[in-house]
């Protein structure tokens, strides 16, 4: 208050905040020289005119802060700042009106009011949280619904795509089957045409051969001559005996060969079909004369 020459509470607080290094220890009252000069120069009449302890204009001390918007009084700047924060009021001034201390009843009322205000704030906060949770739940449900719709749309799209692909595959398979069927029919036609052409060519060749045979003189058939006779003899109790003889060899040479193979018992030889048994006269005939050329099958029978 001394540093600000009694300008008021707010300037004093501003000075304290601006000079934190200054000690808050009480100092001795120092009378400035100007005050001494003024006091010495004052006339006795002026001194006698002022009553002792009277506060002149400009010497009043601020007792509180007042909100010019709602006319509420505050003990210090902290209360005024809190009021400004809650209400948005900014028009404050110093007031010389002192704030009376609260009685017990007023304290109880203030406490009850504070509790009620805090309960109301708590209820409002809880209601706000409930609303926020409801809003969040709505957002969550909406997002879930949108996700479900998107999933269903994607599944429908995939199903349609699969159906279209299956339809295309069926169409391609149908086209491929039609092509194969057409190719088979074409092959059948080509084979039938080839058979018909071969048949006509064969008929034409047969006709040409018939014409050539009818126009050409008859020629005797050429009989092929064989120089060897392959004879197979089946004997009872043993396997077949096969040997190649000269076509001009006699049947007796066959008997001799069989005896050289260990057949010492008397036996006869005969053909199977037509049935003919060779006798002693036939042994002097050649194999060619007996029609055993180029090959023959004989049956051996013991006598």
PDB file of C-alpha atoms in Angstrom:
ATOM      1  CA  UNK A   1       0.000   0.000   0.000  1.00  0.00           C
ATOM      2  CA  UNK A   2       2.913   2.346   0.718  1.00  0.00           C
ATOM      3  CA  UNK A   3       4.564   1.587  -2.607  1.00  0.00           C
ATOM      4  CA  UNK A   4       1.375   2.479  -4.483  1.00  0.00           C
ATOM      5  CA  UNK A   5       0.647   5.534  -2.259  1.00  0.00           C
ATOM      6  CA  UNK A   6      -2.686   4.014  -1.142  1.00  0.00           C
ATOM      7  CA  UNK A   7      -4.036   3.668  -4.692  1.00  0.00           C
ATOM      8  CA  UNK A   8      -6.104   0.653  -3.722  1.00  0.00           C
ATOM      9  CA  UNK A   9      -6.087  -3.115  -3.294  1.00  0.00           C
ATOM     10  CA  UNK A  10      -5.750  -4.087  -6.936  1.00  0.00           C
ATOM     11  CA  UNK A  11      -2.706  -1.835  -7.665  1.00  0.00           C
ATOM     12  CA  UNK A  12      -1.084  -3.118  -4.464  1.00  0.00           C
ATOM     13  CA  UNK A  13      -1.570  -6.731  -5.554  1.00  0.00           C
ATOM     14  CA  UNK A  14      -0.256  -5.951  -9.031  1.00  0.00           C
ATOM     15  CA  UNK A  15       2.833  -4.346  -7.445  1.00  0.00           C
ATOM     16  CA  UNK A  16       3.415  -7.396  -5.223  1.00  0.00           C
ATOM     17  CA  UNK A  17       3.187  -9.762  -8.239  1.00  0.00           C
ATOM     18  CA  UNK A  18       5.583  -7.539 -10.198  1.00  0.00           C
ATOM     19  CA  UNK A  19       8.138  -7.400  -7.292  1.00  0.00           C
ATOM     20  CA  UNK A  20       8.411 -10.911  -5.817  1.00  0.00           C
ATOM     21  CA  UNK A  21      11.926 -10.158  -4.514  1.00  0.00           C
ATOM     22  CA  UNK A  22      10.668  -7.604  -1.992  1.00  0.00           C
ATOM     23  CA  UNK A  23      10.404  -8.957   1.569  1.00  0.00           C
ATOM     24  CA  UNK A  24       7.029  -8.970   3.260  1.00  0.00           C
ATOM     25  CA  UNK A  25       8.533  -8.104   6.657  1.00  0.00           C
ATOM     26  CA  UNK A  26       6.898  -5.020   8.288  1.00  0.00           C
ATOM     27  CA  UNK A  27       8.882  -1.800   7.917  1.00  0.00           C
ATOM     28  CA  UNK A  28       9.032   1.257  10.144  1.00  0.00           C
ATOM     29  CA  UNK A  29       6.806   4.067   9.175  1.00  0.00           C
ATOM     30  CA  UNK A  30       8.839   6.532   7.200  1.00  0.00           C
ATOM     31  CA  UNK A  31       7.464   9.988   6.774  1.00  0.00           C
ATOM     32  CA  UNK A  32       8.517  11.379   3.421  1.00  0.00           C
ATOM     33  CA  UNK A  33      10.168  14.784   3.387  1.00  0.00           C
ATOM     34  CA  UNK A  34       7.332  16.217   1.382  1.00  0.00           C
ATOM     35  CA  UNK A  35       4.935  15.273   4.165  1.00  0.00           C
ATOM     36  CA  UNK A  36       7.231  16.831   6.784  1.00  0.00           C
ATOM     37  CA  UNK A  37       7.456  20.011   4.789  1.00  0.00           C
ATOM     38  CA  UNK A  38       3.774  20.114   4.395  1.00  0.00           C
ATOM     39  CA  UNK A  39       3.207  19.511   8.064  1.00  0.00           C
ATOM     40  CA  UNK A  40       5.647  22.209   9.133  1.00  0.00           C
ATOM     41  CA  UNK A  41       4.190  24.674   6.745  1.00  0.00           C
ATOM     42  CA  UNK A  42       0.646  24.001   7.787  1.00  0.00           C
ATOM     43  CA  UNK A  43      -0.948  26.747   9.670  1.00  0.00           C
ATOM     44  CA  UNK A  44      -2.463  26.185  13.083  1.00  0.00           C
ATOM     45  CA  UNK A  45      -5.825  27.094  11.669  1.00  0.00           C
ATOM     46  CA  UNK A  46      -5.701  24.238   9.145  1.00  0.00           C
ATOM     47  CA  UNK A  47      -4.557  21.777  11.757  1.00  0.00           C
ATOM     48  CA  UNK A  48      -7.255  22.723  14.100  1.00  0.00           C
ATOM     49  CA  UNK A  49      -9.831  22.495  11.302  1.00  0.00           C
ATOM     50  CA  UNK A  50      -9.149  18.722  10.681  1.00  0.00           C
ATOM     51  CA  UNK A  51     -10.449  16.252  13.185  1.00  0.00           C
ATOM     52  CA  UNK A  52      -8.133  13.587  14.442  1.00  0.00           C
ATOM     53  CA  UNK A  53      -8.373  10.294  12.348  1.00  0.00           C
ATOM     54  CA  UNK A  54     -10.576  11.828   9.672  1.00  0.00           C
ATOM     55  CA  UNK A  55     -10.162  10.256   6.147  1.00  0.00           C
ATOM     56  CA  UNK A  56      -9.978  12.833   3.425  1.00  0.00           C
ATOM     57  CA  UNK A  57     -11.079  12.362  -0.211  1.00  0.00           C
ATOM     58  CA  UNK A  58      -8.762  10.009  -2.079  1.00  0.00           C
ATOM     59  CA  UNK A  59      -7.539   8.327   1.123  1.00  0.00           C
ATOM     60  CA  UNK A  60     -10.237   5.610   1.295  1.00  0.00           C
ATOM     61  CA  UNK A  61      -8.945   2.026   1.388  1.00  0.00           C
ATOM     62  CA  UNK A  62     -10.524  -0.663  -0.869  1.00  0.00           C
ATOM     63  CA  UNK A  63     -12.280  -3.269   1.251  1.00  0.00           C
ATOM     64  CA  UNK A  64     -13.458  -5.560  -1.535  1.00  0.00           C
ATOM     65  CA  UNK A  65     -13.990  -6.034  -5.282  1.00  0.00           C
ATOM     66  CA  UNK A  66     -17.392  -5.510  -6.895  1.00  0.00           C
ATOM     67  CA  UNK A  67     -18.770  -6.958 -10.146  1.00  0.00           C
ATOM     68  CA  UNK A  68     -20.493  -4.101 -11.935  1.00  0.00           C
ATOM     69  CA  UNK A  69     -22.472  -6.625 -14.009  1.00  0.00           C
ATOM     70  CA  UNK A  70     -24.216  -8.365 -11.106  1.00  0.00           C
ATOM     71  CA  UNK A  71     -23.189  -6.168  -8.100  1.00  0.00           C
ATOM     72  CA  UNK A  72     -21.615  -9.071  -6.210  1.00  0.00           C
ATOM     73  CA  UNK A  73     -18.786  -8.405  -3.738  1.00  0.00           C
ATOM     74  CA  UNK A  74     -15.585 -10.485  -3.545  1.00  0.00           C
ATOM     75  CA  UNK A  75     -12.913 -10.563  -0.872  1.00  0.00           C
ATOM     76  CA  UNK A  76      -9.946 -10.825  -3.234  1.00  0.00           C
ATOM     77  CA  UNK A  77      -8.919 -11.133  -6.880  1.00  0.00           C
ATOM     78  CA  UNK A  78      -9.033 -14.934  -6.709  1.00  0.00           C
ATOM     79  CA  UNK A  79     -12.766 -14.935  -6.014  1.00  0.00           C
ATOM     80  CA  UNK A  80     -13.314 -12.343  -8.746  1.00  0.00           C
ATOM     81  CA  UNK A  81     -11.347 -14.417 -11.254  1.00  0.00           C
ATOM     82  CA  UNK A  82     -13.337 -17.546 -10.345  1.00  0.00           C
ATOM     83  CA  UNK A  83     -16.581 -15.569 -10.758  1.00  0.00           C
ATOM     84  CA  UNK A  84     -15.425 -14.268 -14.139  1.00  0.00           C
ATOM     85  CA  UNK A  85     -14.559 -17.819 -15.217  1.00  0.00           C
ATOM     86  CA  UNK A  86     -18.006 -19.177 -14.298  1.00  0.00           C
ATOM     87  CA  UNK A  87     -20.158 -16.236 -15.452  1.00  0.00           C
ATOM     88  CA  UNK A  88     -18.097 -14.532 -18.134  1.00  0.00           C
ATOM     89  CA  UNK A  89     -18.375 -11.138 -16.378  1.00  0.00           C
ATOM     90  CA  UNK A  90     -15.367  -8.863 -16.937  1.00  0.00           C
ATOM     91  CA  UNK A  91     -16.422  -5.509 -15.450  1.00  0.00           C
ATOM     92  CA  UNK A  92     -14.889  -5.392 -11.938  1.00  0.00           C
ATOM     93  CA  UNK A  93     -13.973  -2.442  -9.685  1.00  0.00           C
ATOM     94  CA  UNK A  94     -12.643  -1.774  -6.177  1.00  0.00           C
ATOM     95  CA  UNK A  95     -15.160  -1.204  -3.458  1.00  0.00           C
ATOM     96  CA  UNK A  96     -14.813   0.418  -0.019  1.00  0.00           C
ATOM     97  CA  UNK A  97     -17.715  -1.613   1.278  1.00  0.00           C
ATOM     98  CA  UNK A  98     -16.407  -4.263   3.678  1.00  0.00           C
ATOM     99  CA  UNK A  99     -17.626  -7.839   3.472  1.00  0.00           C
ATOM    100  CA  UNK A 100     -19.086  -8.921   6.757  1.00  0.00           C
ATOM    101  CA  UNK A 101     -17.995 -12.314   8.092  1.00  0.00           C
ATOM    102  CA  UNK A 102     -20.547 -15.047   7.599  1.00  0.00           C
ATOM    103  CA  UNK A 103     -22.589 -16.238  10.558  1.00  0.00           C
ATOM    104  CA  UNK A 104     -22.935 -19.944  11.330  1.00  0.00           C
ATOM    105  CA  UNK A 105     -26.318 -20.083   9.649  1.00  0.00           C
ATOM    106  CA  UNK A 106     -24.989 -18.325   6.562  1.00  0.00           C
ATOM    107  CA  UNK A 107     -22.045 -20.706   6.509  1.00  0.00           C
ATOM    108  CA  UNK A 108     -24.434 -23.654   6.665  1.00  0.00           C
ATOM    109  CA  UNK A 109     -26.561 -22.141   3.921  1.00  0.00           C
ATOM    110  CA  UNK A 110     -23.483 -21.484   1.792  1.00  0.00           C
ATOM    111  CA  UNK A 111     -22.260 -25.039   2.437  1.00  0.00           C
ATOM    112  CA  UNK A 112     -25.686 -26.460   1.569  1.00  0.00           C
ATOM    113  CA  UNK A 113     -25.789 -24.264  -1.535  1.00  0.00           C
ATOM    114  CA  UNK A 114     -22.282 -25.418  -2.476  1.00  0.00           C
ATOM    115  CA  UNK A 115     -23.230 -29.061  -1.964  1.00  0.00           C
ATOM    116  CA  UNK A 116     -26.416 -28.584  -3.965  1.00  0.00           C
ATOM    117  CA  UNK A 117     -24.462 -26.853  -6.727  1.00  0.00           C
ATOM    118  CA  UNK A 118     -21.881 -29.641  -6.705  1.00  0.00           C
ATOM    119  CA  UNK A 119     -24.637 -32.275  -6.739  1.00  0.00           C
ATOM    120  CA  UNK A 120     -26.298 -30.457  -9.614  1.00  0.00           C
ATOM    121  CA  UNK A 121     -22.983 -30.308 -11.464  1.00  0.00           C
ATOM    122  CA  UNK A 122     -22.376 -33.976 -10.725  1.00  0.00           C
ATOM    123  CA  UNK A 123     -25.878 -34.859 -11.927  1.00  0.00           C
ATOM    124  CA  UNK A 124     -25.373 -32.731 -15.034  1.00  0.00           C
ATOM    125  CA  UNK A 125     -22.016 -34.402 -15.658  1.00  0.00           C
ATOM    126  CA  UNK A 126     -23.549 -37.846 -15.178  1.00  0.00           C
ATOM    127  CA  UNK A 127     -26.409 -36.922 -17.496  1.00  0.00           C
ATOM    128  CA  UNK A 128     -23.883 -35.668 -20.021  1.00  0.00           C
ATOM    129  CA  UNK A 129     -21.923 -38.899 -19.698  1.00  0.00           C
ATOM    130  CA  UNK A 130     -25.156 -40.867 -20.167  1.00  0.00           C
ATOM    131  CA  UNK A 131     -25.933 -38.837 -23.267  1.00  0.00           C
ATOM    132  CA  UNK A 132     -22.385 -39.312 -24.528  1.00  0.00           C
ATOM    133  CA  UNK A 133     -22.646 -43.066 -23.925  1.00  0.00           C
ATOM    134  CA  UNK A 134     -25.982 -43.122 -25.738  1.00  0.00           C
ATOM    135  CA  UNK A 135     -24.469 -41.179 -28.601  1.00  0.00           C
ATOM    136  CA  UNK A 136     -21.462 -43.488 -28.641  1.00  0.00           C
ATOM    137  CA  UNK A 137     -23.781 -46.507 -28.618  1.00  0.00           C
ATOM    138  CA  UNK A 138     -25.745 -45.006 -31.507  1.00  0.00           C
ATOM    139  CA  UNK A 139     -22.547 -44.391 -33.404  1.00  0.00           C
ATOM    140  CA  UNK A 140     -21.346 -47.918 -32.627  1.00  0.00           C
ATOM    141  CA  UNK A 141     -24.646 -49.446 -33.719  1.00  0.00           C
ATOM    142  CA  UNK A 142     -24.684 -47.357 -36.857  1.00  0.00           C
ATOM    143  CA  UNK A 143     -21.111 -48.348 -37.646  1.00  0.00           C
ATOM    144  CA  UNK A 144     -21.989 -52.006 -36.952  1.00  0.00           C
ATOM    145  CA  UNK A 145     -25.047 -51.769 -39.191  1.00  0.00           C
ATOM    146  CA  UNK A 146     -23.020 -50.126 -41.922  1.00  0.00           C
ATOM    147  CA  UNK A 147     -20.371 -52.819 -41.583  1.00  0.00           C
ATOM    148  CA  UNK A 148     -23.040 -55.530 -41.703  1.00  0.00           C
ATOM    149  CA  UNK A 149     -24.618 -53.948 -44.766  1.00  0.00           C
ATOM    150  CA  UNK A 150     -21.220 -53.651 -46.427  1.00  0.00           C
ATOM    151  CA  UNK A 151     -20.451 -57.294 -45.615  1.00  0.00           C
ATOM    152  CA  UNK A 152     -23.828 -58.437 -46.959  1.00  0.00           C
ATOM    153  CA  UNK A 153     -23.323 -56.358 -50.096  1.00  0.00           C
ATOM    154  CA  UNK A 154     -19.862 -57.855 -50.568  1.00  0.00           C
ATOM    155  CA  UNK A 155     -21.199 -61.378 -50.046  1.00  0.00           C
ATOM    156  CA  UNK A 156     -24.007 -60.727 -52.519  1.00  0.00           C
ATOM    157  CA  UNK A 157     -21.481 -59.373 -54.991  1.00  0.00           C
ATOM    158  CA  UNK A 158     -19.221 -62.400 -54.545  1.00  0.00           C
ATOM    159  CA  UNK A 159     -22.211 -64.749 -54.922  1.00  0.00           C
ATOM    160  CA  UNK A 160     -23.320 -62.973 -58.097  1.00  0.00           C
ATOM    161  CA  UNK A 161     -19.764 -63.158 -59.394  1.00  0.00           C
ATOM    162  CA  UNK A 162     -19.610 -66.896 -58.638  1.00  0.00           C
ATOM    163  CA  UNK A 163     -22.992 -67.471 -60.324  1.00  0.00           C
ATOM    164  CA  UNK A 164     -21.893 -65.492 -63.389  1.00  0.00           C
ATOM    165  CA  UNK A 165     -18.659 -67.487 -63.552  1.00  0.00           C
ATOM    166  CA  UNK A 166     -20.554 -70.765 -63.238  1.00  0.00           C
ATOM    167  CA  UNK A 167     -22.960 -69.633 -65.946  1.00  0.00           C
ATOM    168  CA  UNK A 168     -20.057 -68.750 -68.243  1.00  0.00           C
ATOM    169  CA  UNK A 169     -18.440 -72.119 -67.529  1.00  0.00           C
ATOM    170  CA  UNK A 170     -21.687 -73.896 -68.441  1.00  0.00           C
ATOM    171  CA  UNK A 171     -21.975 -71.886 -71.642  1.00  0.00           C
ATOM    172  CA  UNK A 172     -18.353 -72.627 -72.527  1.00  0.00           C
ATOM    173  CA  UNK A 173     -18.894 -76.313 -71.737  1.00  0.00           C
ATOM    174  CA  UNK A 174     -22.019 -76.327 -73.906  1.00  0.00           C
ATOM    175  CA  UNK A 175     -20.113 -74.688 -76.754  1.00  0.00           C
ATOM    176  CA  UNK A 176     -17.239 -77.166 -76.354  1.00  0.00           C
ATOM    177  CA  UNK A 177     -19.678 -80.121 -76.389  1.00  0.00           C
ATOM    178  CA  UNK A 178     -21.345 -78.718 -79.487  1.00  0.00           C
ATOM    179  CA  UNK A 179     -17.941 -78.388 -81.173  1.00  0.00           C
ATOM    180  CA  UNK A 180     -16.997 -81.963 -80.214  1.00  0.00           C
ATOM    181  CA  UNK A 181     -20.348 -83.261 -81.443  1.00  0.00           C
ATOM    182  CA  UNK A 182     -19.943 -81.378 -84.719  1.00  0.00           C
ATOM    183  CA  UNK A 183     -16.407 -82.746 -85.070  1.00  0.00           C
ATOM    184  CA  UNK A 184     -17.665 -86.294 -84.435  1.00  0.00           C
ATOM    185  CA  UNK A 185     -20.379 -85.848 -87.069  1.00  0.00           C
ATOM    186  CA  UNK A 186     -17.802 -84.471 -89.487  1.00  0.00           C
ATOM    187  CA  UNK A 187     -15.505 -87.420 -88.824  1.00  0.00           C
ATOM    188  CA  UNK A 188     -18.406 -89.818 -89.375  1.00  0.00           C
ATOM    189  CA  UNK A 189     -19.202 -88.139 -92.665  1.00  0.00           C
ATOM    190  CA  UNK A 190     -15.572 -88.206 -93.734  1.00  0.00           C
ATOM    191  CA  UNK A 191     -15.223 -91.899 -92.822  1.00  0.00           C
ATOM    192  CA  UNK A 192     -18.474 -92.716 -94.631  1.00  0.00           C
ATOM    193  CA  UNK A 193     -17.244 -90.790 -97.669  1.00  0.00           C
ATOM    194  CA  UNK A 194     -13.910 -92.641 -97.539  1.00  0.00           C
ATOM    195  CA  UNK A 195     -15.682 -95.992 -97.239  1.00  0.00           C
ATOM    196  CA  UNK A 196     -17.962 -95.104-100.121  1.00  0.00           C
ATOM    197  CA  UNK A 197     -15.014 -93.971-102.210  1.00  0.00           C
ATOM    198  CA  UNK A 198     -13.063 -97.140-101.349  1.00  0.00           C
ATOM    199  CA  UNK A 199     -16.120 -99.255-102.154  1.00  0.00           C
ATOM    200  CA  UNK A 200     -16.589 -97.525-105.479  1.00  0.00           C
ATOM    201  CA  UNK A 201     -12.867 -97.870-106.221  1.00  0.00           C
ATOM    202  CA  UNK A 202     -13.008-101.574-105.317  1.00  0.00           C
ATOM    203  CA  UNK A 203     -16.076-102.068-107.471  1.00  0.00           C
ATOM    204  CA  UNK A 204     -14.414-100.220-110.317  1.00  0.00           C
ATOM    205  CA  UNK A 205     -11.273-102.328-109.905  1.00  0.00           C
ATOM    206  CA  UNK A 206     -13.319-105.534-109.758  1.00  0.00           C
ATOM    207  CA  UNK A 207     -15.180-104.502-112.875  1.00  0.00           C
ATOM    208  CA  UNK A 208     -11.920-103.686-114.595  1.00  0.00           C
ATOM    209  CA  UNK A 209     -10.440-107.027-113.535  1.00  0.00           C
ATOM    210  CA  UNK A 210     -13.562-108.825-114.704  1.00  0.00           C
ATOM    211  CA  UNK A 211     -13.411-107.063-118.039  1.00  0.00           C
ATOM    212  CA  UNK A 212      -9.704-107.816-118.330  1.00  0.00           C
ATOM    213  CA  UNK A 213     -10.291-111.449-117.352  1.00  0.00           C
ATOM    214  CA  UNK A 214     -13.086-111.837-119.866  1.00  0.00           C
ATOM    215  CA  UNK A 215     -11.060-110.280-122.640  1.00  0.00           C
ATOM    216  CA  UNK A 216      -7.760-112.082-121.877  1.00  0.00           C
ATOM    217  CA  UNK A 217      -7.247-115.764-122.905  1.00  0.00           C
ATOM    218  CA  UNK A 218      -7.401-118.333-120.110  1.00  0.00           C
ATOM    219  CA  UNK A 219      -3.987-119.270-118.780  1.00  0.00           C
ATOM    220  CA  UNK A 220      -3.256-122.478-116.969  1.00  0.00           C
ATOM    221  CA  UNK A 221      -2.684-122.144-113.250  1.00  0.00           C
ATOM    222  CA  UNK A 222       0.923-122.410-112.280  1.00  0.00           C
ATOM    223  CA  UNK A 223       1.474-125.081-109.713  1.00  0.00           C
ATOM    224  CA  UNK A 224       4.138-124.266-107.181  1.00  0.00           C
ATOM    225  CA  UNK A 225       6.810-126.858-106.696  1.00  0.00           C
ATOM    226  CA  UNK A 226       8.031-127.722-103.167  1.00  0.00           C
ATOM    227  CA  UNK A 227      11.391-129.397-102.513  1.00  0.00           C
ATOM    228  CA  UNK A 228      10.840-130.253 -98.855  1.00  0.00           C
ATOM    229  CA  UNK A 229       8.165-131.868 -96.718  1.00  0.00           C
ATOM    230  CA  UNK A 230       7.741-131.011 -93.061  1.00  0.00           C
ATOM    231  CA  UNK A 231       6.293-134.046 -91.329  1.00  0.00           C
ATOM    232  CA  UNK A 232       4.909-134.061 -87.774  1.00  0.00           C
ATOM    233  CA  UNK A 233       4.320-137.471 -86.199  1.00  0.00           C
ATOM    234  CA  UNK A 234       2.279-138.000 -83.041  1.00  0.00           C
ATOM    235  CA  UNK A 235       3.190-141.152 -81.148  1.00  0.00           C
ATOM    236  CA  UNK A 236       1.270-142.498 -78.145  1.00  0.00           C
ATOM    237  CA  UNK A 237       2.964-141.892 -74.807  1.00  0.00           C
ATOM    238  CA  UNK A 238       5.356-139.236 -76.134  1.00  0.00           C
ATOM    239  CA  UNK A 239       5.397-135.789 -77.597  1.00  0.00           C
ATOM    240  CA  UNK A 240       5.118-135.029 -81.323  1.00  0.00           C
ATOM    241  CA  UNK A 241       8.128-135.707 -83.505  1.00  0.00           C
ATOM    242  CA  UNK A 242       8.802-133.153 -86.255  1.00  0.00           C
ATOM    243  CA  UNK A 243      11.346-133.545 -89.067  1.00  0.00           C
ATOM    244  CA  UNK A 244      11.903-132.093 -92.532  1.00  0.00           C
ATOM    245  CA  UNK A 245      12.438-134.588 -95.381  1.00  0.00           C
ATOM    246  CA  UNK A 246      13.204-134.187 -99.063  1.00  0.00           C
ATOM    247  CA  UNK A 247      10.066-134.008-101.198  1.00  0.00           C
ATOM    248  CA  UNK A 248      11.335-136.892-103.369  1.00  0.00           C
ATOM    249  CA  UNK A 249      12.179-139.094-100.388  1.00  0.00           C
ATOM    250  CA  UNK A 250      10.123-142.236 -99.990  1.00  0.00           C
ATOM    251  CA  UNK A 251       7.855-143.026 -97.100  1.00  0.00           C
ATOM    252  CA  UNK A 252      10.291-145.735 -96.021  1.00  0.00           C
ATOM    253  CA  UNK A 253      12.806-142.995 -95.116  1.00  0.00           C
ATOM    254  CA  UNK A 254      10.270-141.710 -92.589  1.00  0.00           C
ATOM    255  CA  UNK A 255      10.066-145.207 -91.065  1.00  0.00           C
ATOM    256  CA  UNK A 256      13.850-145.375 -90.937  1.00  0.00           C
ATOM    257  CA  UNK A 257      14.073-141.985 -89.193  1.00  0.00           C
ATOM    258  CA  UNK A 258      11.544-143.057 -86.563  1.00  0.00           C
ATOM    259  CA  UNK A 259      13.413-146.274 -85.880  1.00  0.00           C
ATOM    260  CA  UNK A 260      16.619-144.253 -85.478  1.00  0.00           C
ATOM    261  CA  UNK A 261      14.792-142.270 -82.798  1.00  0.00           C
ATOM    262  CA  UNK A 262      14.288-145.445 -80.727  1.00  0.00           C
ATOM    263  CA  UNK A 263      10.940-146.741 -82.045  1.00  0.00           C
ATOM    264  CA  UNK A 264      11.900-150.437 -82.534  1.00  0.00           C
ATOM    265  CA  UNK A 265       8.422-151.927 -82.215  1.00  0.00           C
ATOM    266  CA  UNK A 266       6.356-152.464 -85.323  1.00  0.00           C
ATOM    267  CA  UNK A 267       4.049-149.558 -86.127  1.00  0.00           C
ATOM    268  CA  UNK A 268       1.972-148.042 -88.863  1.00  0.00           C
ATOM    269  CA  UNK A 269       1.540-144.450 -90.101  1.00  0.00           C
ATOM    270  CA  UNK A 270      -1.687-142.849 -91.143  1.00  0.00           C
ATOM    271  CA  UNK A 271      -3.073-139.413 -91.978  1.00  0.00           C
ATOM    272  CA  UNK A 272      -5.667-137.702 -89.789  1.00  0.00           C
ATOM    273  CA  UNK A 273      -8.030-136.309 -92.437  1.00  0.00           C
ATOM    274  CA  UNK A 274      -8.958-137.866 -94.689  1.00  0.00           C
ATOM    275  CA  UNK A 275      -8.154-141.042 -92.765  1.00  0.00           C
ATOM    276  CA  UNK A 276      -5.629-143.197 -94.656  1.00  0.00           C
ATOM    277  CA  UNK A 277      -3.272-145.843 -93.307  1.00  0.00           C
ATOM    278  CA  UNK A 278      -0.150-146.442 -95.380  1.00  0.00           C
ATOM    279  CA  UNK A 279       0.740-150.069 -96.259  1.00  0.00           C
ATOM    280  CA  UNK A 280       3.939-151.722 -97.444  1.00  0.00           C
ATOM    281  CA  UNK A 281       3.341-150.653-101.063  1.00  0.00           C
ATOM    282  CA  UNK A 282       3.095-146.976-100.046  1.00  0.00           C
ATOM    283  CA  UNK A 283       6.527-147.115 -98.423  1.00  0.00           C
ATOM    284  CA  UNK A 284       8.140-147.142-101.891  1.00  0.00           C
ATOM    285  CA  UNK A 285       6.268-144.020-103.011  1.00  0.00           C
ATOM    286  CA  UNK A 286       7.713-140.513-102.602  1.00  0.00           C
ATOM    287  CA  UNK A 287       6.282-138.012-100.166  1.00  0.00           C
ATOM    288  CA  UNK A 288       5.249-135.848-103.112  1.00  0.00           C
ATOM    289  CA  UNK A 289       3.301-138.725-104.638  1.00  0.00           C
ATOM    290  CA  UNK A 290       1.555-139.314-101.303  1.00  0.00           C
ATOM    291  CA  UNK A 291       0.568-135.593-101.114  1.00  0.00           C
ATOM    292  CA  UNK A 292       2.602-135.067 -97.931  1.00  0.00           C
ATOM    293  CA  UNK A 293       4.316-131.960 -99.399  1.00  0.00           C
ATOM    294  CA  UNK A 294       4.904-129.242 -98.192  1.00  0.00           C
ATOM    295  CA  UNK A 295       3.720-130.413 -94.770  1.00  0.00           C
ATOM    296  CA  UNK A 296       1.697-133.172 -93.235  1.00  0.00           C
ATOM    297  CA  UNK A 297       0.647-134.559 -89.888  1.00  0.00           C
ATOM    298  CA  UNK A 298       0.875-138.337 -89.360  1.00  0.00           C
ATOM    299  CA  UNK A 299      -0.342-140.576 -86.532  1.00  0.00           C
ATOM    300  CA  UNK A 300       1.806-143.457 -85.363  1.00  0.00           C
ATOM    301  CA  UNK A 301       0.086-146.620 -84.087  1.00  0.00           C
ATOM    302  CA  UNK A 302       1.838-149.724 -82.714  1.00  0.00           C
ATOM    303  CA  UNK A 303       0.894-153.088 -84.242  1.00  0.00           C
TER     304      UNK A 303
END
